[in-house]
Short mmCIF file of C-alpha atoms and ligand atoms in Angstrom, two decimals:
data_model
loop_
_atom_site.label_atom_id
_atom_site.label_comp_id
_atom_site.label_asym_id
_atom_site.label_seq_id
_atom_site.Cartn_x
_atom_site.Cartn_y
_atom_site.Cartn_z
CA MET A 1 0.00 0.00 0.00
CA ARG A 2 2.70 2.45 1.01
CA LYS A 3 4.73 1.80 -2.05
CA ASP A 4 1.70 2.32 -4.32
CA ALA A 5 0.74 5.54 -2.61
CA GLY A 6 4.25 6.79 -3.27
CA ASN A 7 4.04 5.95 -6.96
CA PHE A 8 0.65 7.58 -7.45
CA ARG A 9 2.14 10.85 -6.42
CA GLN A 10 4.40 10.56 -9.45
CA ILE A 11 1.41 10.65 -11.80
CA PRO A 12 0.82 14.23 -12.93
CA SER A 13 -2.49 16.00 -12.35
CA VAL A 14 -4.89 16.97 -15.14
CA ASP A 15 -3.93 20.63 -14.72
CA GLU A 16 -0.24 19.88 -15.03
CA VAL A 17 -0.81 17.94 -18.25
CA LEU A 18 -3.00 20.71 -19.70
CA LYS A 19 -0.08 23.14 -19.30
CA THR A 20 2.17 21.22 -21.71
CA ALA A 21 2.71 22.54 -25.25
CA VAL A 22 1.27 19.32 -26.69
CA ALA A 23 -1.96 19.74 -24.71
CA PHE A 24 -2.18 23.42 -25.72
CA ALA A 25 -2.01 22.49 -29.39
CA ALA A 26 -4.54 19.71 -28.85
CA VAL A 27 -7.03 22.14 -27.27
CA GLU A 28 -6.72 24.32 -30.39
CA GLN A 29 -7.57 21.36 -32.58
CA TYR A 30 -10.07 19.28 -30.62
CA GLY A 31 -11.52 21.70 -28.05
CA ARG A 32 -10.96 21.82 -24.32
CA ALA A 33 -13.67 19.37 -23.25
CA SER A 34 -12.34 16.56 -25.47
CA VAL A 35 -8.75 17.12 -24.35
CA VAL A 36 -9.66 17.10 -20.66
CA ARG A 37 -11.57 13.86 -21.16
CA ALA A 38 -8.66 12.25 -23.01
CA VAL A 39 -6.12 13.40 -20.40
CA ARG A 40 -8.26 11.96 -17.60
CA ALA A 41 -8.46 8.67 -19.45
CA SER A 42 -4.66 8.60 -19.95
CA ILE A 43 -4.05 9.34 -16.27
CA SER A 44 -6.44 6.63 -15.24
CA SER A 45 -4.83 4.07 -17.51
CA ALA A 46 -1.35 5.06 -16.28
CA ARG A 47 -2.56 4.53 -12.73
CA GLN A 48 -3.90 1.14 -13.61
CA LYS A 49 -0.64 0.13 -15.26
CA MET A 50 1.24 1.19 -12.17
CA ARG A 51 -1.01 -0.91 -10.00
CA GLY A 52 -0.39 -3.85 -12.30
CA ASN A 53 3.39 -3.84 -12.36
CA GLY A 54 4.37 -1.22 -9.81
CA ALA A 55 6.08 0.56 -12.68
CA HIS A 56 8.24 3.62 -13.08
CA PRO A 57 7.07 7.24 -12.85
CA ILE A 58 5.18 8.73 -15.79
CA THR A 59 5.92 12.19 -17.18
CA THR A 60 3.39 14.91 -18.00
CA ASP A 61 4.54 14.82 -21.63
CA ALA A 62 3.96 11.08 -21.85
CA ILE A 63 0.41 11.51 -20.56
CA ALA A 64 -0.25 14.39 -22.97
CA GLY A 65 1.21 12.37 -25.84
CA SER A 66 -0.97 9.35 -25.18
CA ALA A 67 -4.05 11.56 -24.82
CA VAL A 68 -3.36 13.17 -28.21
CA LEU A 69 -2.86 9.79 -29.87
CA HIS A 70 -6.21 8.76 -28.52
CA LEU A 71 -7.85 11.96 -29.78
CA GLU A 72 -6.35 11.49 -33.23
CA ARG A 73 -7.68 7.96 -33.43
CA GLU A 74 -11.15 9.06 -32.34
CA ALA A 75 -11.23 11.90 -34.86
CA ARG A 76 -10.40 9.69 -37.81
CA PRO A 77 -13.59 9.10 -39.82
CA LYS A 78 -14.94 5.56 -39.80
CA VAL A 79 -16.40 6.16 -43.23
CA ARG A 80 -13.19 6.15 -45.25
CA ALA A 81 -12.32 5.85 -48.90
CA VAL A 82 -10.42 2.67 -49.77
CA PHE A 83 -8.84 1.35 -52.94
CA ASN A 84 -11.06 -1.53 -54.02
CA LEU A 85 -8.58 -3.91 -55.61
CA THR A 86 -10.64 -7.01 -54.83
CA GLY A 87 -11.61 -7.43 -58.47
CA THR A 88 -15.29 -7.27 -57.52
CA VAL A 89 -16.66 -4.12 -59.11
CA LEU A 90 -19.93 -3.91 -57.14
CA HIS A 91 -18.58 -5.06 -53.79
CA THR A 92 -21.44 -5.00 -51.28
CA ASN A 93 -19.06 -4.68 -48.32
CA LEU A 94 -17.22 -1.81 -50.02
CA GLY A 95 -20.34 0.21 -50.84
CA ARG A 96 -21.34 -1.22 -54.26
CA ALA A 97 -21.59 1.36 -57.06
CA VAL A 98 -19.28 4.37 -57.18
CA LEU A 99 -21.40 7.30 -58.33
CA SER A 100 -21.00 9.52 -61.36
CA GLU A 101 -19.68 13.07 -61.05
CA THR A 102 -23.09 14.48 -61.97
CA ALA A 103 -24.71 12.42 -59.20
CA VAL A 104 -22.10 13.67 -56.72
CA ALA A 105 -22.77 17.27 -57.75
CA ALA A 106 -26.55 16.81 -57.49
CA ALA A 107 -26.26 15.21 -54.04
CA THR A 108 -24.01 18.03 -52.88
CA THR A 109 -26.52 20.65 -53.99
CA ALA A 110 -29.30 18.73 -52.27
CA MET A 111 -27.32 18.77 -49.03
CA ARG A 112 -26.41 22.41 -49.21
CA GLU A 113 -29.60 24.08 -50.48
CA ALA A 114 -33.33 24.05 -49.95
CA LEU A 115 -34.98 22.26 -52.86
CA ALA A 116 -38.32 21.60 -54.49
CA LEU A 117 -38.51 18.12 -53.05
CA GLU A 118 -42.26 17.84 -52.62
CA PHE A 119 -43.17 21.17 -54.12
CA ASP A 120 -44.74 21.88 -57.48
CA LEU A 121 -42.95 25.00 -58.69
CA GLY A 122 -45.46 25.52 -61.51
CA GLU A 123 -48.51 25.56 -59.27
CA GLY A 124 -46.80 26.84 -56.18
CA LYS A 125 -48.23 24.09 -54.00
CA ARG A 126 -47.44 20.76 -52.46
CA GLY A 127 -46.04 18.18 -54.87
CA GLU A 128 -44.93 14.59 -54.70
CA ARG A 129 -41.39 13.34 -54.08
CA ASP A 130 -41.65 10.56 -56.68
CA GLU A 131 -42.36 13.15 -59.38
CA LEU A 132 -38.64 13.94 -59.45
CA VAL A 133 -37.81 10.60 -61.09
CA ARG A 134 -41.11 9.13 -62.31
CA ASP A 135 -41.03 10.40 -65.90
CA LEU A 136 -37.41 9.38 -66.29
CA LEU A 137 -38.10 5.88 -64.96
CA CYS A 138 -41.14 5.45 -67.18
CA GLY A 139 -39.21 6.66 -70.22
CA LEU A 140 -36.31 4.29 -69.59
CA THR A 141 -38.39 1.21 -68.79
CA GLY A 142 -41.59 1.62 -70.80
CA ALA A 143 -43.65 1.28 -67.61
CA GLU A 144 -46.79 3.34 -66.99
CA SER A 145 -45.76 4.45 -63.54
CA ALA A 146 -42.99 4.10 -60.98
CA THR A 147 -42.01 4.64 -57.38
CA VAL A 148 -38.79 4.37 -55.43
CA VAL A 149 -37.89 3.21 -51.91
CA ASN A 150 -34.89 2.57 -49.69
CA ASN A 151 -33.54 -0.51 -51.52
CA ASN A 152 -34.79 -3.47 -53.51
CA ALA A 153 -35.37 -5.50 -50.35
CA ALA A 154 -37.77 -2.75 -49.28
CA ALA A 155 -39.36 -2.72 -52.73
CA VAL A 156 -40.10 -6.45 -52.52
CA LEU A 157 -41.39 -6.11 -48.94
CA LEU A 158 -43.67 -3.23 -49.88
CA VAL A 159 -45.08 -4.97 -52.96
CA LEU A 160 -45.80 -8.15 -51.00
CA ASN A 161 -47.35 -6.23 -48.13
CA THR A 162 -49.54 -4.19 -50.47
CA LEU A 163 -50.78 -6.99 -52.73
CA ALA A 164 -50.54 -10.15 -50.67
CA LYS A 165 -51.05 -9.26 -46.99
CA GLY A 166 -53.38 -11.92 -45.59
CA LYS A 167 -53.28 -13.63 -48.98
CA GLU A 168 -51.10 -16.11 -50.79
CA ALA A 169 -48.02 -15.41 -52.84
CA ILE A 170 -47.12 -18.12 -55.35
CA VAL A 171 -43.42 -18.73 -56.00
CA SER A 172 -41.49 -21.50 -57.71
CA ARG A 173 -39.25 -23.55 -55.39
CA GLY A 174 -36.40 -22.88 -57.81
CA GLU A 175 -36.67 -19.15 -57.08
CA LEU A 176 -36.85 -19.11 -53.28
CA ILE A 177 -33.47 -17.54 -52.90
CA GLU A 178 -31.36 -16.04 -50.17
CA ILE A 179 -29.84 -12.82 -51.39
CA GLY A 180 -27.36 -12.29 -48.60
CA GLY A 181 -27.44 -11.22 -45.00
CA ALA A 182 -30.80 -12.14 -43.57
CA PHE A 183 -32.74 -11.50 -46.77
CA ARG A 184 -34.44 -14.78 -47.61
CA MET A 185 -37.51 -14.79 -49.76
CA PRO A 186 -39.60 -17.02 -47.44
CA GLU A 187 -38.84 -14.84 -44.43
CA ILE A 188 -39.53 -11.57 -46.19
CA MET A 189 -42.87 -13.02 -47.26
CA SER A 190 -43.95 -13.85 -43.74
CA ARG A 191 -42.80 -10.42 -42.49
CA ALA A 192 -44.89 -8.86 -45.23
CA GLY A 193 -47.90 -10.82 -43.99
CA ALA A 194 -48.10 -12.96 -47.11
CA LYS A 195 -48.52 -16.71 -47.07
CA LEU A 196 -45.92 -18.38 -49.20
CA VAL A 197 -47.21 -21.01 -51.57
CA GLU A 198 -44.28 -22.96 -52.96
CA ILE A 199 -44.81 -24.72 -56.23
CA GLY A 200 -42.82 -27.06 -58.47
CA THR A 201 -39.47 -28.49 -57.42
CA THR A 202 -36.02 -27.01 -57.06
CA ASN A 203 -35.08 -27.80 -60.65
CA ARG A 204 -38.40 -27.96 -62.50
CA THR A 205 -41.56 -25.85 -62.38
CA HIS A 206 -44.34 -26.19 -64.97
CA GLU A 207 -47.27 -24.03 -66.04
CA LYS A 208 -49.70 -26.45 -64.43
CA ASP A 209 -47.94 -25.99 -61.08
CA TYR A 210 -48.95 -22.32 -61.15
CA LYS A 211 -52.46 -22.96 -62.48
CA ASN A 212 -53.18 -25.61 -59.81
CA GLU A 213 -52.51 -23.17 -56.99
CA ILE A 214 -54.25 -20.02 -58.22
CA SER A 215 -57.41 -19.38 -56.22
CA LYS A 216 -59.42 -16.57 -54.64
CA LYS A 217 -56.79 -16.45 -51.92
CA THR A 218 -53.99 -15.61 -54.35
CA GLY A 219 -52.58 -12.11 -53.87
CA LEU A 220 -49.87 -12.33 -56.52
CA ILE A 221 -47.52 -14.52 -58.47
CA LEU A 222 -43.89 -13.68 -57.81
CA LYS A 223 -41.11 -14.41 -60.24
CA VAL A 224 -37.61 -13.93 -58.87
CA HIS A 225 -34.63 -13.49 -61.13
CA THR A 226 -32.13 -15.88 -59.59
CA SER A 227 -29.27 -13.59 -60.46
CA ASN A 228 -26.92 -14.98 -57.82
CA TYR A 229 -27.04 -18.67 -58.71
CA ARG A 230 -27.92 -20.93 -61.58
CA ILE A 231 -29.55 -24.33 -61.79
CA GLU A 232 -28.24 -26.33 -64.69
CA GLY A 233 -29.06 -29.69 -66.26
CA PHE A 234 -32.58 -31.12 -66.09
CA THR A 235 -34.42 -27.87 -65.52
CA LYS A 236 -37.61 -26.12 -66.44
CA GLU A 237 -39.01 -22.75 -65.52
CA VAL A 238 -42.01 -20.86 -66.82
CA LYS A 239 -40.75 -17.77 -68.60
CA ALA A 240 -42.14 -14.39 -67.62
CA ASP A 241 -44.02 -13.80 -70.88
CA ARG A 242 -45.91 -17.10 -70.57
CA LEU A 243 -46.47 -16.54 -66.87
CA SER A 244 -47.98 -13.14 -67.57
CA GLU A 245 -50.55 -14.77 -69.88
CA ILE A 246 -51.53 -17.13 -67.07
CA ALA A 247 -51.65 -14.28 -64.55
CA ARG A 248 -53.86 -12.24 -66.88
CA LYS A 249 -56.21 -15.13 -67.52
CA TYR A 250 -56.78 -15.70 -63.82
CA ASN A 251 -56.70 -11.99 -63.06
CA VAL A 252 -53.87 -12.00 -60.50
CA PRO A 253 -50.91 -9.61 -60.61
CA LEU A 254 -47.52 -10.88 -61.75
CA VAL A 255 -44.51 -9.35 -59.98
CA ASN A 256 -41.02 -9.84 -61.38
CA ASP A 257 -38.17 -9.21 -58.92
CA LEU A 258 -35.21 -8.60 -61.21
CA GLY A 259 -32.69 -7.80 -58.46
CA SER A 260 -29.88 -6.26 -60.43
CA GLY A 261 -32.04 -4.95 -63.21
CA THR A 262 -30.13 -3.07 -65.82
CA LEU A 263 -31.44 -0.31 -68.01
CA VAL A 264 -29.13 -1.07 -70.96
CA ASP A 265 -28.11 -4.23 -72.73
CA LEU A 266 -24.74 -5.11 -71.21
CA SER A 267 -23.71 -7.21 -74.18
CA LYS A 268 -22.83 -3.86 -75.83
CA TYR A 269 -19.90 -3.74 -73.42
CA GLY A 270 -18.75 -7.31 -73.93
CA LEU A 271 -20.61 -8.77 -70.92
CA SER A 272 -23.35 -11.40 -71.10
CA HIS A 273 -26.89 -10.31 -71.53
CA GLU A 274 -28.68 -9.65 -68.24
CA PRO A 275 -32.46 -9.06 -68.54
CA THR A 276 -33.23 -5.36 -68.80
CA VAL A 277 -36.10 -3.75 -66.96
CA ALA A 278 -37.70 -2.73 -70.27
CA GLU A 279 -37.71 -6.39 -71.33
CA ALA A 280 -39.32 -7.47 -68.07
CA VAL A 281 -41.98 -4.78 -68.49
CA SER A 282 -42.69 -5.72 -72.09
CA GLU A 283 -42.97 -9.40 -71.15
CA GLY A 284 -46.07 -8.37 -69.27
CA ALA A 285 -45.17 -8.22 -65.56
CA ASP A 286 -47.59 -5.93 -63.71
CA LEU A 287 -44.76 -4.81 -61.42
CA VAL A 288 -40.98 -5.08 -61.74
CA THR A 289 -38.60 -4.45 -58.82
CA PHE A 290 -34.85 -3.77 -59.06
CA SER A 291 -31.90 -2.16 -57.25
CA GLY A 292 -30.38 1.29 -57.68
CA ASP A 293 -26.81 0.47 -56.65
CA LYS A 294 -26.17 -2.76 -58.50
CA LEU A 295 -25.69 -2.71 -62.27
CA LEU A 296 -27.62 0.53 -62.55
CA GLY A 297 -24.67 2.30 -60.91
CA GLY A 298 -26.56 4.74 -58.70
CA PRO A 299 -27.12 5.25 -54.97
CA GLN A 300 -28.78 2.59 -52.81
CA ALA A 301 -32.44 2.52 -53.83
CA GLY A 302 -35.18 0.12 -54.82
CA PHE A 303 -37.47 0.73 -57.78
CA ILE A 304 -40.97 -0.49 -58.38
CA VAL A 305 -42.24 0.13 -61.91
CA GLY A 306 -45.49 -1.06 -63.44
CA THR A 307 -49.16 -0.27 -63.94
CA LYS A 308 -50.61 3.02 -62.74
CA GLU A 309 -53.25 1.23 -60.72
CA LEU A 310 -50.84 -0.95 -58.73
CA ILE A 311 -48.29 1.82 -58.18
CA ALA A 312 -51.10 4.04 -56.81
CA LYS A 313 -52.07 1.24 -54.44
CA ILE A 314 -48.48 0.88 -53.26
CA ASN A 315 -48.21 4.62 -52.66
CA LYS A 316 -51.26 4.46 -50.38
CA ASN A 317 -49.65 1.82 -48.16
CA PRO A 318 -48.46 3.58 -44.94
CA MET A 319 -45.31 1.46 -45.12
CA LYS A 320 -44.25 3.47 -48.17
CA ARG A 321 -43.66 6.47 -45.91
CA ALA A 322 -41.36 4.41 -43.72
CA LEU A 323 -39.34 3.19 -46.67
CA ARG A 324 -39.00 6.35 -48.72
CA LEU A 325 -35.78 7.89 -50.02
CA ASP A 326 -34.16 11.00 -48.59
CA LYS A 327 -33.44 14.09 -50.70
CA ILE A 328 -29.73 13.42 -51.07
CA ARG A 329 -30.18 10.04 -52.66
CA LEU A 330 -33.10 11.22 -54.76
CA ALA A 331 -30.91 13.95 -56.21
CA ALA A 332 -28.12 11.46 -56.98
CA LEU A 333 -30.65 9.08 -58.45
CA GLU A 334 -32.17 11.60 -60.80
CA ALA A 335 -28.71 12.58 -62.06
CA THR A 336 -27.77 8.91 -62.56
CA LEU A 337 -30.96 8.15 -64.49
CA GLN A 338 -30.39 11.21 -66.69
CA LEU A 339 -27.15 9.64 -67.92
CA TYR A 340 -29.11 6.73 -69.38
CA ARG A 341 -30.78 9.06 -71.82
CA ASP A 342 -27.46 9.08 -73.67
CA PRO A 343 -26.50 5.38 -73.46
CA ASP A 344 -23.67 5.70 -75.99
CA ARG A 345 -21.71 7.82 -73.57
CA LEU A 346 -22.24 5.68 -70.44
CA VAL A 347 -18.74 4.25 -70.75
CA SER A 348 -17.34 7.65 -69.94
CA THR A 349 -20.09 9.06 -67.72
CA LEU A 350 -21.08 6.17 -65.45
CA PRO A 351 -18.31 4.63 -63.30
CA THR A 352 -19.99 1.21 -63.02
CA VAL A 353 -20.15 0.79 -66.78
CA ARG A 354 -16.72 2.40 -67.24
CA LEU A 355 -15.11 -0.07 -64.80
CA LEU A 356 -16.93 -3.12 -66.16
CA ALA A 357 -16.02 -2.20 -69.73
CA ARG A 358 -12.38 -1.41 -69.00
CA LYS A 359 -10.12 -3.32 -71.38
CA LYS A 360 -7.65 -5.89 -70.14
CA ALA A 361 -4.84 -4.30 -72.17
CA ASP A 362 -5.35 -0.95 -70.41
CA ILE A 363 -5.32 -2.62 -67.01
CA GLU A 364 -2.19 -4.56 -67.96
CA ALA A 365 -0.39 -1.34 -68.91
CA LEU A 366 -1.45 0.16 -65.57
CA ALA A 367 -0.17 -2.93 -63.72
CA LYS A 368 3.22 -2.57 -65.43
CA ARG A 369 3.42 1.10 -64.50
CA VAL A 370 2.67 0.63 -60.79
CA LEU A 371 4.63 -2.63 -60.39
CA PRO A 372 7.96 -1.00 -59.41
CA SER A 373 6.27 1.15 -56.74
CA VAL A 374 4.44 -1.81 -55.20
CA SER A 375 7.56 -3.95 -55.33
CA ASN A 376 9.60 -1.20 -53.72
CA ALA A 377 7.05 -0.66 -50.96
CA ALA A 378 6.70 -4.37 -50.16
CA GLY A 379 10.48 -4.62 -49.80
CA GLU A 380 13.03 -7.43 -49.84
CA GLY A 381 10.90 -10.19 -48.35
CA TYR A 382 8.40 -10.38 -51.20
CA GLU A 383 8.28 -11.33 -54.86
CA VAL A 384 6.05 -8.99 -56.81
CA SER A 385 4.90 -9.56 -60.40
CA THR A 386 2.06 -8.69 -62.75
CA VAL A 387 -0.58 -11.36 -63.33
CA ALA A 388 -3.59 -12.00 -65.54
CA CYS A 389 -6.71 -12.43 -63.39
CA GLU A 390 -10.50 -12.41 -63.57
CA SER A 391 -12.77 -9.68 -62.18
CA GLN A 392 -16.34 -10.21 -61.04
CA ILE A 393 -19.34 -7.94 -61.32
CA GLY A 394 -20.45 -8.57 -57.73
CA SER A 395 -23.60 -8.08 -55.65
CA GLY A 396 -25.05 -11.25 -57.07
CA SER A 397 -25.03 -10.16 -60.70
CA LEU A 398 -23.95 -12.66 -63.35
CA PRO A 399 -22.04 -14.81 -60.83
CA GLN A 400 -20.66 -17.21 -63.42
CA GLU A 401 -19.38 -14.40 -65.48
CA THR A 402 -15.84 -13.20 -65.00
CA ILE A 403 -14.16 -10.42 -66.92
CA PRO A 404 -10.52 -10.80 -68.02
CA SER A 405 -8.41 -8.38 -66.05
CA PHE A 406 -4.87 -7.75 -64.87
CA GLY A 407 -3.25 -7.20 -61.53
CA ILE A 408 -0.31 -7.49 -59.20
CA LEU A 409 0.59 -10.75 -57.47
CA ILE A 410 2.68 -10.78 -54.30
CA ARG A 411 4.25 -13.84 -52.72
CA SER A 412 6.42 -14.10 -49.65
CA LYS A 413 9.97 -15.39 -50.14
CA GLN A 414 9.64 -17.17 -46.79
CA ARG A 415 7.49 -20.23 -46.18
CA GLY A 416 4.23 -20.00 -44.26
CA GLY A 417 1.18 -17.80 -44.58
CA GLY A 418 2.02 -15.27 -41.84
CA ALA A 419 4.03 -13.00 -44.12
CA ILE A 420 1.20 -12.60 -46.63
CA ALA A 421 -1.34 -11.95 -43.87
CA ALA A 422 1.00 -9.32 -42.41
CA LEU A 423 1.45 -7.63 -45.79
CA SER A 424 -2.25 -7.66 -46.51
CA SER A 425 -2.90 -6.10 -43.11
CA ALA A 426 -0.22 -3.43 -43.73
CA PHE A 427 -1.93 -2.46 -47.01
CA ARG A 428 -5.23 -2.16 -45.14
CA ALA A 429 -3.56 0.10 -42.57
CA LEU A 430 -2.42 2.66 -45.17
CA PRO A 431 -3.82 6.23 -45.00
CA THR A 432 -6.12 5.15 -47.84
CA PRO A 433 -6.55 1.44 -47.11
CA VAL A 434 -5.83 -0.91 -50.02
CA VAL A 435 -8.09 -3.98 -50.08
CA GLY A 436 -7.04 -6.91 -52.27
CA ARG A 437 -7.76 -10.60 -52.07
CA ILE A 438 -5.73 -13.52 -50.81
CA GLU A 439 -5.61 -16.54 -53.07
CA GLY A 440 -3.66 -19.55 -51.84
CA GLN A 441 -0.36 -18.16 -50.58
CA ALA A 442 -0.51 -14.94 -52.60
CA LEU A 443 -1.94 -11.46 -52.25
CA ILE A 444 -3.58 -10.28 -55.47
CA PHE A 445 -4.50 -6.74 -56.40
CA ASP A 446 -6.88 -6.70 -59.36
CA LEU A 447 -6.40 -3.24 -60.84
CA ARG A 448 -9.72 -3.03 -62.74
CA CYS A 449 -11.12 -0.49 -60.24
CA LEU A 450 -7.91 1.50 -59.77
CA GLU A 451 -8.40 4.90 -61.38
CA ARG A 452 -6.43 7.29 -59.15
CA GLU A 453 -3.01 5.94 -60.05
CA ASP A 454 -0.92 8.80 -58.64
CA ALA A 455 -2.75 8.77 -55.32
CA PHE A 456 -2.29 5.00 -55.13
CA VAL A 457 1.47 5.28 -55.66
CA ALA A 458 1.86 8.19 -53.21
CA ASN A 459 -0.10 6.24 -50.59
CA LEU A 460 2.39 3.34 -50.77
CA ALA A 461 5.13 5.47 -49.19
CA SER A 462 3.50 4.87 -45.78
CA LEU A 463 3.57 1.06 -46.00
CA ARG A 464 5.02 -0.60 -42.87
CA VAL A 465 5.01 -4.37 -42.72
CA GLU A 466 5.27 -5.96 -39.29
CA ILE A 467 5.81 -9.65 -39.72
CA GLY A 468 4.92 -11.71 -36.70
CA ALA A 469 2.94 -8.84 -35.21
C1 PLP B 501 -30.01 -7.91 -54.70
C2 PLP B 501 -31.38 -8.43 -54.80
C3 PLP B 501 -32.38 -7.99 -53.92
C4 PLP B 501 -32.10 -6.99 -52.83
O1 PLP B 501 -31.74 -5.77 -53.37
P1 PLP B 501 -31.05 -4.63 -52.45
O2 PLP B 501 -31.08 -3.42 -53.30
O3 PLP B 501 -29.69 -5.13 -52.13
O4 PLP B 501 -31.90 -4.50 -51.24
C5 PLP B 501 -33.65 -8.52 -54.07
N1 PLP B 501 -33.92 -9.44 -55.03
C6 PLP B 501 -32.97 -9.89 -55.89
C7 PLP B 501 -33.35 -10.93 -56.91
C8 PLP B 501 -31.67 -9.41 -55.80
O5 PLP B 501 -30.74 -9.84 -56.64
#
């Protein structure tokens, strides 16, 4: 006890620490309240350490220094830009689509200024938020009407809740998918208050399977585009155009959840054809749902397009209010949709299309240019080379499809996986974290999504690898 009491006296007081030059500068930057809190925390942890090992005295400067370190760490934004070198263009964990410059500008204006969000400037009275994008959506998809909500999961939930609450929703067993996270079709149905009626088998569903189940209790028939997996071999599904004839005959709505619906034919850019929203509409679905931040390349959003009558019904559902979009995203969305009016220029105007269409030869030239800098930064312990690789679209779109790309491959000269894990972690600790992928014993950076080459190279100067840490 005596010995401890003696040591505690060697811990400086809060006031003493606040008088140091370091603390003075910190107050300028972070404000007095934050600095006092951080200094208290440093003193308390120093005291605890002393109790633990009866350690040496601690200086005022050491306390101030540790408080400032803590403040710096706290002030660093959690939402940070990273270099996505995973090779997955629409990486859900890295924020999916990167937005166009016009969308960024529109969102910025929407943040900074008052705007005619729900205000009819012609009439000078209350307007409707959906009006901002409805005409554009109808023009691009051929649908009669449209609405937009938080994301496609919300779109599906809202459609089911509006048309099938207390009723039955008919879905093929081959289309009862899990999209990721906790979003499973059967669960979303029960949350929406719809009773799921599964028909057919995993691999084969026939027209008669639908017809046998349609009754007065049917709220809708749901077709789900199984964009994230494929059943091959002995299979049968009822195509949307045929299904719409059945739905019409029995007078029940047909809803087609496209997921990553695109507004343009991707085969123009050398990718496989993914059903477009206009196709789904023309095949006769009464409603089509799709995402804003998958292939469409906009902000997170979920679209519902279809007949005037059904869209009006959806807009009357009180849930719509809970799922609506904010002004910032609406602004970005409108700007993104505008770009589709000039599809020939999407390769230069829309980052998602630009990145997906980027040619392997260009990426290879980029890989050769940055190779020396990466090699230099990684240092003696690693072998660094360029490598041909395959990119993916991501977010469940065209999962079988890979796009030829080029990148950097790094192997450790030592045996064992620790050195590659350490290097990968050092790249993630850079001022702008670099996220690649580990394959076998190698770290691979697919350069398809690397556009800010100079910033990438400058960033490498801070690389510090701690093997065995
Ligand atoms: C991705 C996807 C969803 C969910 O869309 P989010 O915009 O991510 O909410 C729903 N249905 C299908 C078929 C999908 O592919």
